[in-house]
């Protein structure tokens, strides 16, 4: 009996997310088709010029913007940033250091600190009854 292997495909939005690019800025042929796992792997291994340019200059999707600014997606929204930003716009925010960005970076630093504390606590095997989170 022969087994027929189907090619795994994904929507362009999923592929764009995996590539870390803003879907609306990708070429029409990318947005209008489907992307196979092999095509995605090829794009990651040897990105074409349009992909290198998007990754370098943007516009960048919110997760990438948040990472580049050192904040969360929710923090971007609280700061009024709802649209994709270019690398130039991100660099300008880093230079200008608006109050909302400094506040959100501090919040994010506290979140990371708390996550590290919890990870350390869990690694110590502290599973006594009555401990929070157990």
mmCIF file of C-alpha atoms in Angstrom:
data_model
loop_
_atom_site.group_PDB
_atom_site.id
_atom_site.type_symbol
_atom_site.label_atom_id
_atom_site.label_comp_id
_atom_site.label_asym_id
_atom_site.label_seq_id
_atom_site.Cartn_x
_atom_site.Cartn_y
_atom_site.Cartn_z
ATOM 1 C CA UNK A 1 0.000 0.000 0.000
ATOM 2 C CA UNK A 2 1.361 3.411 -0.955
ATOM 3 C CA UNK A 3 1.125 6.258 1.475
ATOM 4 C CA UNK A 4 0.356 9.642 0.011
ATOM 5 C CA UNK A 5 2.099 12.417 1.833
ATOM 6 C CA UNK A 6 0.280 15.713 1.657
ATOM 7 C CA UNK A 7 2.196 18.948 1.553
ATOM 8 C CA UNK A 8 1.695 21.007 4.666
ATOM 9 C CA UNK A 9 0.630 24.536 3.762
ATOM 10 C CA UNK A 10 -0.248 27.653 5.697
ATOM 11 C CA UNK A 11 -2.038 30.899 5.106
ATOM 12 C CA UNK A 12 0.098 33.890 4.182
ATOM 13 C CA UNK A 13 -0.733 35.521 7.543
ATOM 14 C CA UNK A 14 0.715 32.545 9.408
ATOM 15 C CA UNK A 15 3.829 32.500 7.236
ATOM 16 C CA UNK A 16 4.319 36.266 7.690
ATOM 17 C CA UNK A 17 4.039 35.845 11.451
ATOM 18 C CA UNK A 18 6.638 33.052 11.414
ATOM 19 C CA UNK A 19 8.918 35.236 9.277
ATOM 20 C CA UNK A 20 8.420 38.236 11.593
ATOM 21 C CA UNK A 21 7.126 40.571 8.886
ATOM 22 C CA UNK A 22 4.022 42.700 8.420
ATOM 23 C CA UNK A 23 1.720 40.854 5.997
ATOM 24 C CA UNK A 24 0.385 43.977 4.264
ATOM 25 C CA UNK A 25 3.941 44.983 3.290
ATOM 26 C CA UNK A 26 4.727 41.670 1.590
ATOM 27 C CA UNK A 27 4.486 41.243 -2.197
ATOM 28 C CA UNK A 28 1.052 40.494 -3.659
ATOM 29 C CA UNK A 29 2.050 36.994 -4.789
ATOM 30 C CA UNK A 30 2.973 36.157 -1.178
ATOM 31 C CA UNK A 31 -0.291 37.577 0.238
ATOM 32 C CA UNK A 32 -2.534 35.917 -2.345
ATOM 33 C CA UNK A 33 -1.167 32.382 -2.280
ATOM 34 C CA UNK A 34 -0.480 29.669 0.225
ATOM 35 C CA UNK A 35 2.944 28.869 1.600
ATOM 36 C CA UNK A 36 4.207 25.329 1.962
ATOM 37 C CA UNK A 37 6.468 24.277 4.812
ATOM 38 C CA UNK A 38 9.278 23.796 2.256
ATOM 39 C CA UNK A 39 8.755 27.319 0.873
ATOM 40 C CA UNK A 40 8.801 28.780 4.387
ATOM 41 C CA UNK A 41 12.024 26.922 5.175
ATOM 42 C CA UNK A 42 13.550 28.211 1.929
ATOM 43 C CA UNK A 43 12.510 31.791 2.774
ATOM 44 C CA UNK A 44 14.104 31.458 6.210
ATOM 45 C CA UNK A 45 17.293 29.834 4.920
ATOM 46 C CA UNK A 46 17.859 32.173 1.976
ATOM 47 C CA UNK A 47 15.593 35.223 2.252
ATOM 48 C CA UNK A 48 14.865 37.066 -1.004
ATOM 49 C CA UNK A 49 15.633 40.790 -1.213
ATOM 50 C CA UNK A 50 12.035 41.833 -0.365
ATOM 51 C CA UNK A 51 12.165 39.819 2.869
ATOM 52 C CA UNK A 52 15.609 41.124 3.865
ATOM 53 C CA UNK A 53 14.404 44.671 3.199
ATOM 54 C CA UNK A 54 11.226 44.217 5.245
ATOM 55 C CA UNK A 55 13.152 42.766 8.154
ATOM 56 C CA UNK A 56 15.683 45.589 8.001
ATOM 57 C CA UNK A 57 13.455 48.624 7.322
ATOM 58 C CA UNK A 58 9.889 47.574 8.127
ATOM 59 C CA UNK A 59 7.107 48.303 8.529
ATOM 60 C CA UNK A 60 7.285 45.850 11.403
ATOM 61 C CA UNK A 61 4.343 44.011 13.025
ATOM 62 C CA UNK A 62 3.483 44.816 16.647
ATOM 63 C CA UNK A 63 5.354 41.864 18.205
ATOM 64 C CA UNK A 64 8.553 42.963 16.466
ATOM 65 C CA UNK A 65 7.997 46.620 17.396
ATOM 66 C CA UNK A 66 7.400 45.645 21.033
ATOM 67 C CA UNK A 67 10.564 43.521 21.104
ATOM 68 C CA UNK A 68 12.686 46.255 19.534
ATOM 69 C CA UNK A 69 11.367 48.802 22.053
ATOM 70 C CA UNK A 70 11.694 46.471 25.042
ATOM 71 C CA UNK A 71 8.020 46.544 25.960
ATOM 72 C CA UNK A 72 4.870 44.471 25.495
ATOM 73 C CA UNK A 73 2.208 44.680 22.803
ATOM 74 C CA UNK A 74 -0.228 45.900 25.470
ATOM 75 C CA UNK A 75 2.322 48.538 26.462
ATOM 76 C CA UNK A 76 2.420 49.748 22.858
ATOM 77 C CA UNK A 77 -1.356 50.084 22.874
ATOM 78 C CA UNK A 78 -1.292 51.989 26.157
ATOM 79 C CA UNK A 79 1.294 54.296 24.591
ATOM 80 C CA UNK A 80 -0.959 54.902 21.589
ATOM 81 C CA UNK A 81 1.086 52.839 19.126
ATOM 82 C CA UNK A 82 -1.426 50.780 17.176
ATOM 83 C CA UNK A 83 0.047 50.825 13.675
ATOM 84 C CA UNK A 84 3.115 49.022 12.343
ATOM 85 C CA UNK A 85 6.283 51.101 12.614
ATOM 86 C CA UNK A 86 9.350 51.350 10.423
ATOM 87 C CA UNK A 87 12.848 50.885 11.786
ATOM 88 C CA UNK A 88 13.346 54.638 11.444
ATOM 89 C CA UNK A 89 10.248 55.347 13.577
ATOM 90 C CA UNK A 90 11.373 52.814 16.192
ATOM 91 C CA UNK A 91 14.829 54.396 16.322
ATOM 92 C CA UNK A 92 13.238 57.839 16.748
ATOM 93 C CA UNK A 93 11.203 56.575 19.722
ATOM 94 C CA UNK A 94 14.352 55.104 21.269
ATOM 95 C CA UNK A 95 16.137 58.448 20.846
ATOM 96 C CA UNK A 96 13.227 60.606 22.067
ATOM 97 C CA UNK A 97 12.416 58.300 24.996
ATOM 98 C CA UNK A 98 8.824 59.414 25.565
ATOM 99 C CA UNK A 99 7.482 59.062 29.087
ATOM 100 C CA UNK A 100 5.071 56.261 28.162
ATOM 101 C CA UNK A 101 7.930 54.197 26.698
ATOM 102 C CA UNK A 102 10.113 54.600 29.785
ATOM 103 C CA UNK A 103 7.170 53.568 31.972
ATOM 104 C CA UNK A 104 6.363 50.522 29.829
ATOM 105 C CA UNK A 105 10.009 49.443 29.756
ATOM 106 C CA UNK A 106 10.063 49.610 33.558
ATOM 107 C CA UNK A 107 6.877 47.519 33.723
ATOM 108 C CA UNK A 108 8.409 44.972 31.344
ATOM 109 C CA UNK A 109 11.604 44.832 33.423
ATOM 110 C CA UNK A 110 9.523 44.078 36.537
ATOM 111 C CA UNK A 111 7.635 41.348 34.681
ATOM 112 C CA UNK A 112 10.909 39.737 33.585
ATOM 113 C CA UNK A 113 12.273 39.977 37.125
ATOM 114 C CA UNK A 114 9.167 38.292 38.548
ATOM 115 C CA UNK A 115 9.277 35.563 35.896
ATOM 116 C CA UNK A 116 12.925 34.885 36.765
ATOM 117 C CA UNK A 117 12.050 34.734 40.475
ATOM 118 C CA UNK A 118 9.271 32.216 39.826
ATOM 119 C CA UNK A 119 11.506 30.132 37.570
ATOM 120 C CA UNK A 120 14.208 30.090 40.233
ATOM 121 C CA UNK A 121 11.685 29.161 42.922
ATOM 122 C CA UNK A 122 10.352 26.324 40.783
ATOM 123 C CA UNK A 123 13.885 25.110 40.024
ATOM 124 C CA UNK A 124 14.605 24.938 43.759
ATOM 125 C CA UNK A 125 11.798 22.411 44.088
ATOM 126 C CA UNK A 126 9.934 24.488 46.637
ATOM 127 C CA UNK A 127 6.701 22.529 46.599
ATOM 128 C CA UNK A 128 5.655 22.888 50.214
ATOM 129 C CA UNK A 129 1.894 22.798 50.729
ATOM 130 C CA UNK A 130 0.267 26.170 50.860
ATOM 131 C CA UNK A 131 2.820 27.828 48.557
ATOM 132 C CA UNK A 132 1.259 30.181 46.005
ATOM 133 C CA UNK A 133 1.153 28.823 42.496
ATOM 134 C CA UNK A 134 1.176 25.181 43.574
#
